[in-house]
CSV table of C-alpha atoms in Angstrom, one decimal:
chain,number,residue,atom,x,y,z
A,1,MET,CA,63.0,27.8,-53.4
A,2,THR,CA,63.4,29.9,-50.2
A,3,LEU,CA,63.7,28.4,-46.8
A,4,ALA,CA,60.3,29.7,-45.9
A,5,ALA,CA,58.8,28.1,-49.0
A,6,ALA,CA,60.5,24.9,-48.3
A,7,ALA,CA,59.2,24.8,-44.8
A,8,HIS,CA,55.7,25.5,-46.0
A,9,ALA,CA,56.0,22.7,-48.5
A,10,ARG,CA,57.0,20.3,-45.8
A,11,ARG,CA,54.1,21.3,-43.6
A,12,HIS,CA,51.7,21.0,-46.6
A,13,THR,CA,52.9,17.5,-47.6
A,14,HIS,CA,53.3,15.9,-44.2
A,15,HIS,CA,49.6,15.8,-43.3
A,16,PHE,CA,48.2,15.0,-46.7
A,17,ASP,CA,45.6,12.5,-45.4
A,18,GLU,CA,42.7,13.9,-43.3
A,19,GLY,CA,41.2,10.5,-42.4
A,20,ASN,CA,37.7,9.4,-43.2
A,21,PRO,CA,35.3,10.4,-40.4
A,22,LEU,CA,32.2,9.3,-42.2
A,23,ALA,CA,33.7,5.8,-42.7
A,24,GLU,CA,34.7,5.7,-39.1
A,25,ARG,CA,31.2,6.5,-37.8
A,26,SER,CA,29.7,3.9,-40.2
A,27,THR,CA,32.1,1.3,-39.1
A,28,ARG,CA,31.3,1.8,-35.4
A,29,ARG,CA,27.6,1.5,-36.1
A,30,ALA,CA,28.1,-1.7,-38.1
A,31,LEU,CA,30.3,-3.1,-35.3
A,32,TRP,CA,27.6,-2.9,-32.6
A,33,LEU,CA,24.8,-4.2,-34.8
A,34,THR,CA,27.0,-7.1,-36.1
A,35,THR,CA,28.0,-8.0,-32.5
A,36,VAL,CA,24.4,-8.4,-31.4
A,37,MET,CA,23.5,-10.5,-34.5
A,38,MET,CA,26.6,-12.6,-34.1
A,39,LEU,CA,25.5,-13.7,-30.6
A,40,VAL,CA,21.9,-14.5,-31.9
A,41,GLU,CA,23.2,-16.6,-34.7
A,42,ILE,CA,25.8,-18.6,-32.7
A,43,VAL,CA,23.3,-19.4,-29.9
A,44,GLY,CA,20.5,-20.0,-32.4
A,45,GLY,CA,22.5,-22.2,-34.7
A,46,TRP,CA,23.7,-24.3,-31.8
A,47,TRP,CA,20.3,-24.6,-30.3
A,48,PHE,CA,18.5,-25.4,-33.5
A,49,ASN,CA,21.3,-27.6,-34.9
A,50,SER,CA,21.9,-25.7,-38.1
A,51,MET,CA,25.5,-25.9,-39.4
A,52,ALA,CA,24.8,-23.1,-41.9
A,53,VAL,CA,23.5,-20.7,-39.3
A,54,LEU,CA,26.2,-21.7,-36.8
A,55,ALA,CA,28.9,-21.2,-39.4
A,56,ASP,CA,27.4,-17.9,-40.3
A,57,GLY,CA,27.4,-16.9,-36.7
A,58,TRP,CA,31.1,-17.8,-36.3
A,59,HIS,CA,31.8,-16.1,-39.5
A,60,MET,CA,30.0,-13.0,-38.2
A,61,SER,CA,32.2,-13.1,-35.1
A,62,SER,CA,35.2,-12.6,-37.3
A,63,HIS,CA,33.4,-9.7,-38.9
A,64,ALA,CA,32.7,-8.1,-35.5
A,65,LEU,CA,36.5,-8.5,-34.8
A,66,ALA,CA,37.4,-7.0,-38.2
A,67,LEU,CA,35.0,-4.1,-37.8
A,68,GLY,CA,36.4,-3.4,-34.4
A,69,LEU,CA,39.9,-3.5,-35.9
A,70,ALA,CA,38.9,-1.1,-38.6
A,71,ALA,CA,37.4,1.3,-36.1
A,72,PHE,CA,40.5,1.0,-33.9
A,73,ALA,CA,42.7,1.8,-37.0
A,74,TYR,CA,40.7,4.9,-37.8
A,75,ALA,CA,41.0,6.1,-34.2
A,76,CYS,CA,44.8,5.5,-34.1
A,77,ALA,CA,45.4,7.1,-37.5
A,78,ARG,CA,43.5,10.2,-36.3
A,79,ARG,CA,45.2,10.3,-32.9
A,80,TYR,CA,48.7,10.2,-34.3
A,81,ALA,CA,48.0,12.2,-37.5
A,82,HIS,CA,50.3,15.0,-36.4
A,83,ASP,CA,53.0,12.8,-34.7
A,84,GLY,CA,56.3,13.7,-36.3
A,85,ARG,CA,57.6,10.1,-36.0
A,86,PHE,CA,55.4,9.1,-38.9
A,87,ALA,CA,57.4,10.5,-41.9
A,88,PHE,CA,54.5,10.1,-44.4
A,89,GLY,CA,51.5,10.2,-42.1
A,90,THR,CA,49.5,7.5,-40.4
A,91,TRP,CA,47.4,6.2,-43.4
A,92,LYS,CA,49.2,2.9,-43.5
A,93,ILE,CA,47.8,2.0,-40.0
A,94,GLU,CA,44.5,1.6,-41.8
A,95,ILE,CA,46.1,-0.5,-44.5
A,96,LEU,CA,47.7,-2.7,-41.9
A,97,ALA,CA,44.2,-3.2,-40.3
A,98,GLY,CA,42.8,-4.2,-43.7
A,99,TYR,CA,45.7,-6.7,-44.3
A,100,THR,CA,45.0,-8.2,-40.8
A,101,SER,CA,41.3,-8.4,-41.6
A,102,ALA,CA,42.1,-10.3,-44.7
A,103,ILE,CA,44.1,-12.9,-42.7
A,104,ALA,CA,41.2,-13.2,-40.3
A,105,LEU,CA,38.9,-13.9,-43.3
A,106,LEU,CA,41.1,-16.8,-44.4
A,107,GLY,CA,41.0,-18.2,-40.9
A,108,VAL,CA,37.2,-18.0,-40.8
A,109,ALA,CA,37.0,-19.7,-44.3
A,110,LEU,CA,39.1,-22.6,-42.9
A,111,LEU,CA,36.9,-22.9,-39.8
A,112,MET,CA,33.8,-22.9,-42.0
A,113,ALA,CA,35.2,-25.6,-44.3
A,114,VAL,CA,36.3,-27.9,-41.4
A,115,GLN,CA,32.9,-27.6,-39.6
A,116,SER,CA,30.9,-28.0,-42.8
A,117,ALA,CA,32.9,-31.1,-43.8
A,118,GLN,CA,32.4,-32.6,-40.3
A,119,ARG,CA,28.6,-32.0,-40.5
A,120,LEU,CA,28.5,-33.4,-44.1
A,121,PHE,CA,29.8,-36.8,-42.9
A,122,ALA,CA,28.0,-36.8,-39.5
A,123,PRO,CA,24.6,-35.2,-40.2
A,124,SER,CA,22.0,-34.5,-37.5
A,125,ALA,CA,18.5,-33.2,-37.3
A,126,ILE,CA,17.8,-29.5,-38.1
A,127,HIS,CA,15.0,-27.3,-36.8
A,128,TYR,CA,14.3,-25.6,-40.1
A,129,ASP,CA,11.8,-23.0,-39.2
A,130,GLN,CA,13.8,-21.4,-36.4
A,131,ALA,CA,17.0,-21.7,-38.3
A,132,ILE,CA,15.5,-20.0,-41.4
A,133,ALA,CA,14.2,-17.1,-39.3
A,134,ILE,CA,17.6,-16.5,-37.7
A,135,ALA,CA,19.4,-16.7,-41.1
A,136,VAL,CA,16.9,-14.1,-42.6
A,137,ALA,CA,17.5,-11.8,-39.6
A,138,GLY,CA,21.2,-12.2,-40.1
A,139,LEU,CA,20.9,-11.3,-43.8
A,140,ALA,CA,18.9,-8.2,-43.0
A,141,VAL,CA,21.6,-7.0,-40.5
A,142,ASN,CA,24.3,-7.7,-43.1
A,143,LEU,CA,22.5,-5.7,-45.8
A,144,LEU,CA,22.0,-2.8,-43.5
A,145,CYS,CA,25.7,-2.8,-42.5
A,146,ALA,CA,26.7,-3.0,-46.1
A,147,TRP,CA,24.5,0.0,-46.9
A,148,TRP,CA,26.2,2.0,-44.1
A,149,LEU,CA,29.7,1.0,-45.4
A,150,ARG,CA,29.0,1.3,-49.1
A,151,ASP,CA,30.3,4.9,-49.4
A,152,GLY,CA,34.0,5.1,-50.0
A,153,HIS,CA,34.8,1.3,-50.1
A,154,GLY,CA,35.9,1.8,-53.7
A,155,HIS,CA,35.9,4.9,-55.9
A,156,ASP,CA,38.1,6.7,-58.2
A,157,HIS,CA,39.2,10.3,-58.6
A,158,ALA,CA,39.2,11.3,-62.2
A,159,HIS,CA,41.6,14.1,-63.1
A,160,HIS,CA,41.5,16.0,-66.3
A,161,HIS,CA,44.7,18.0,-66.9
A,162,GLY,CA,45.3,20.4,-69.7
A,163,HIS,CA,48.6,22.2,-69.3
A,164,ALA,CA,51.2,24.1,-71.2
A,165,HIS,CA,54.9,24.4,-70.4
A,166,GLY,CA,56.3,27.8,-70.5
A,167,HIS,CA,59.5,29.2,-72.1
A,168,GLY,CA,58.0,29.1,-75.5
A,169,HIS,CA,57.2,25.4,-75.5
A,170,ALA,CA,53.4,24.8,-75.5
A,171,HIS,CA,52.1,21.3,-75.0
A,172,PRO,CA,48.3,21.7,-74.6
A,173,HIS,CA,47.2,18.2,-74.0
A,174,ALA,CA,44.9,16.6,-71.6
A,175,HIS,CA,45.4,13.8,-69.2
A,176,ASP,CA,42.3,11.7,-68.6
A,177,HIS,CA,43.0,9.1,-66.0
A,178,ASP,CA,41.7,7.4,-62.9
A,179,HIS,CA,43.7,7.2,-59.7
A,180,PRO,CA,42.3,4.7,-57.3
A,181,ALA,CA,41.6,6.5,-54.0
A,182,GLN,CA,39.7,3.7,-52.3
A,183,ASP,CA,39.7,3.3,-48.5
A,184,LEU,CA,41.2,-0.1,-48.1
A,185,ASN,CA,40.4,-0.2,-44.4
A,186,LEU,CA,36.7,0.5,-45.2
A,187,ARG,CA,36.9,-2.0,-48.0
A,188,SER,CA,38.0,-4.7,-45.7
A,189,ALA,CA,35.1,-4.0,-43.3
A,190,TYR,CA,32.7,-3.9,-46.3
A,191,LEU,CA,34.0,-7.2,-47.6
A,192,HIS,CA,33.5,-8.9,-44.2
A,193,VAL,CA,29.9,-7.7,-44.2
A,194,VAL,CA,29.2,-8.7,-47.8
A,195,ALA,CA,30.9,-12.1,-47.3
A,196,ASP,CA,28.6,-12.6,-44.3
A,197,ALA,CA,25.6,-11.6,-46.4
A,198,ALA,CA,26.6,-14.1,-49.0
A,199,THR,CA,26.9,-16.9,-46.5
A,200,SER,CA,23.5,-15.9,-45.1
A,201,VAL,CA,21.9,-16.3,-48.5
A,202,LEU,CA,23.6,-19.7,-49.0
A,203,ALA,CA,22.3,-20.7,-45.6
A,204,ILE,CA,18.7,-19.7,-46.4
A,205,VAL,CA,18.8,-21.5,-49.7
A,206,ALA,CA,20.1,-24.7,-48.0
A,207,LEU,CA,17.6,-24.6,-45.2
A,208,ILE,CA,14.6,-24.0,-47.5
A,209,ALA,CA,15.8,-26.9,-49.8
A,210,GLY,CA,16.3,-29.1,-46.8
A,211,LYS,CA,12.8,-28.3,-45.5
A,212,VAL,CA,11.0,-28.7,-48.8
A,213,TRP,CA,12.8,-31.5,-50.4
A,214,GLY,CA,14.6,-33.1,-47.5
A,215,ALA,CA,18.0,-32.3,-48.9
A,216,ALA,CA,19.7,-31.9,-45.5
A,217,TRP,CA,23.1,-32.4,-47.2
A,218,LEU,CA,22.8,-28.9,-48.8
A,219,ASP,CA,23.3,-27.3,-45.4
A,220,PRO,CA,27.0,-28.3,-45.0
A,221,VAL,CA,27.6,-28.1,-48.7
A,222,MET,CA,26.6,-24.5,-48.7
A,223,GLY,CA,28.9,-23.9,-45.8
A,224,LEU,CA,31.8,-25.3,-48.0
A,225,VAL,CA,30.7,-23.0,-50.9
A,226,GLY,CA,30.7,-20.1,-48.6
A,227,ALA,CA,34.2,-21.0,-47.4
A,228,VAL,CA,35.5,-20.9,-51.0
A,229,LEU,CA,33.8,-17.6,-51.7
A,230,VAL,CA,35.3,-16.0,-48.5
A,231,THR,CA,38.7,-17.3,-49.5
A,232,VAL,CA,38.6,-15.7,-52.9
A,233,TRP,CA,37.7,-12.3,-51.4
A,234,ALA,CA,40.3,-12.6,-48.7
A,235,VAL,CA,43.1,-13.3,-51.2
A,236,GLY,CA,42.1,-10.3,-53.3
A,237,LEU,CA,42.2,-8.0,-50.2
A,238,LEU,CA,45.5,-9.5,-49.2
A,239,ARG,CA,46.9,-8.7,-52.6
A,240,ASP,CA,45.7,-5.1,-52.6
A,241,THR,CA,46.8,-4.2,-49.1
A,242,GLY,CA,50.0,-6.1,-49.4
A,243,ARG,CA,51.0,-4.1,-52.5
A,244,VAL,CA,50.6,-0.9,-50.5
A,245,LEU,CA,52.5,-2.1,-47.5
A,246,LEU,CA,55.3,-3.3,-49.7
A,247,ASP,CA,55.3,-0.2,-51.9
A,248,ALA,CA,54.9,-2.4,-54.9
A,249,GLN,CA,53.2,0.3,-57.0
A,250,MET,CA,55.7,1.2,-59.7
A,251,ASP,CA,53.1,0.0,-62.2
A,252,ALA,CA,50.5,2.6,-61.1
A,253,PRO,CA,49.3,5.0,-63.8
A,254,VAL,CA,50.8,8.0,-62.0
A,255,VAL,CA,54.3,6.6,-62.6
A,256,ALA,CA,53.9,6.8,-66.4
A,257,GLU,CA,52.6,10.3,-66.0
A,258,VAL,CA,55.7,11.4,-64.0
A,259,ARG,CA,57.9,9.9,-66.7
A,260,GLU,CA,56.0,11.8,-69.3
A,261,VAL,CA,56.3,15.1,-67.6
A,262,ILE,CA,60.0,14.8,-67.1
A,263,GLU,CA,61.2,13.1,-70.3
A,264,GLN,CA,58.7,14.7,-72.7
A,265,GLY,CA,58.8,18.2,-71.3
A,266,PRO,CA,60.3,21.3,-73.0
A,267,TRP,CA,63.8,20.3,-72.0
A,268,PRO,CA,66.2,17.5,-72.9
A,269,ALA,CA,66.2,15.2,-69.9
A,270,ARG,CA,66.3,11.6,-68.9
A,271,LEU,CA,65.3,9.8,-65.7
A,272,ALA,CA,68.2,8.1,-64.0
A,273,ASP,CA,66.2,6.9,-61.1
A,274,LEU,CA,62.5,7.0,-60.1
A,275,HIS,CA,60.6,5.9,-57.0
A,276,VAL,CA,56.9,6.4,-56.6
A,277,TRP,CA,54.9,5.0,-53.7
A,278,GLN,CA,51.5,5.6,-52.1
A,279,VAL,CA,51.3,7.6,-48.9
A,280,GLY,CA,47.5,8.3,-48.6
A,281,ARG,CA,44.2,7.7,-50.3
A,282,GLY,CA,45.0,8.5,-53.9
A,283,LYS,CA,48.2,10.4,-52.8
A,284,PHE,CA,51.7,9.5,-53.9
A,285,ALA,CA,55.3,10.5,-53.0
A,286,VAL,CA,58.0,10.8,-55.7
A,287,VAL,CA,61.7,10.7,-55.6
A,288,ALA,CA,63.3,11.4,-59.0
A,289,SER,CA,66.9,11.6,-60.2
A,290,VAL,CA,67.1,13.5,-63.6
A,291,VAL,CA,70.0,13.8,-66.0
A,292,THR,CA,70.1,16.8,-68.4
A,293,ALA,CA,72.4,18.8,-70.5
A,294,ALA,CA,70.2,22.0,-70.2
A,295,GLU,CA,70.1,24.7,-67.7
A,296,LEU,CA,67.4,23.0,-65.7
A,297,ASP,CA,66.8,23.2,-62.0
A,298,ALA,CA,64.7,21.0,-59.7
A,299,ASP,CA,62.1,23.8,-59.1
A,300,ARG,CA,61.0,23.8,-62.8
A,301,ILE,CA,60.5,20.0,-62.7
A,302,ARG,CA,58.5,20.2,-59.5
A,303,GLU,CA,56.4,23.0,-61.0
A,304,ALA,CA,55.7,20.8,-64.0
A,305,LEU,CA,54.7,17.9,-61.8
A,306,SER,CA,52.4,20.0,-59.7
A,307,ILE,CA,49.6,19.6,-62.3
A,308,HIS,CA,49.1,16.2,-60.8
A,309,ASP,CA,47.5,17.0,-57.4
A,310,GLU,CA,47.9,13.3,-56.3
A,311,LEU,CA,51.6,14.0,-56.0
A,312,VAL,CA,51.9,15.4,-52.5
A,313,HIS,CA,55.6,14.9,-51.7
A,314,VAL,CA,58.0,15.4,-54.6
A,315,THR,CA,61.9,15.3,-54.3
A,316,VAL,CA,63.9,16.0,-57.5
A,317,GLU,CA,67.7,15.7,-57.9
A,318,VAL,CA,69.2,17.1,-61.1
A,319,HIS,CA,72.5,16.0,-62.6
A,320,ARG,CA,74.0,18.1,-65.4
A,321,VAL,CA,76.1,16.5,-68.1
A,322,ASP,CA,77.8,17.8,-71.2
A,323,ALA,CA,75.7,15.7,-73.6
A,324,LEU,CA,72.5,13.8,-72.8
A,325,PRO,CA,72.9,10.0,-73.1
A,326,ALA,CA,70.7,8.1,-75.5
A,327,ALA,CA,67.5,6.8,-74.1
């Protein structure tokens, strides 16, 4: 590879994530609408003495904070996208925001559980009609926000590769696989909104049951159910964002594909060392150390790996030996 080609490759692979402007705009819209509804629910829940509505309002306050954090992360990632200090781009700013949002979700779940338990053992009168109206309005807002945030919160890019290696060795086979390219920052915002929609539904069910059958105890019980539901979602988001932040992705499908290209190619080669980690939405970096007894250079391996367009930064080190060791 010439110096000019190497410089071009570095420029091409440094800015491999172009951000998500549609998600950023949707997140900002959802932020303002959620903030307004949050204030209505907190004031209404307190005024009409509904724990379910009040809990939903405080829950929505965390969502407003999470949506603001998500929008801030998008703005920061965009602003510093061409800053040379970020060796692999600014995408992980968004992942860090999603991780922080997941922690906020856990905090809200704890607050919901504590307040609901207090109200369960110390019940008070509830103004059902007004509380139901507020809960329904909150649900409508949540559903609208979820609709705005639905695009990109989780989708896969399917790649179908049929390729042949040169030098007289043809391997015409296809790779059919899915590489997750979901926007975890948008997913965190989406989960906050969906979690709030779920608590709104629970609040409405509890309030209607309390009004019709006098089951006032359902109001705080539904608050506890909502807390459990939010906790489950928060743990899942923590797990997914934490794996990215800790580069714990050596079990991703693309790792097996890299091994296949190198060790099952038209040359005798073994992987001595391999590191693969995610650096963008559905984009991965690779550092591979290859042992071979053939006249094989790093450029041929990089060319073979180029069929996988999700590999945006590939470093290959080749060690030649007299005889290839056993697998």
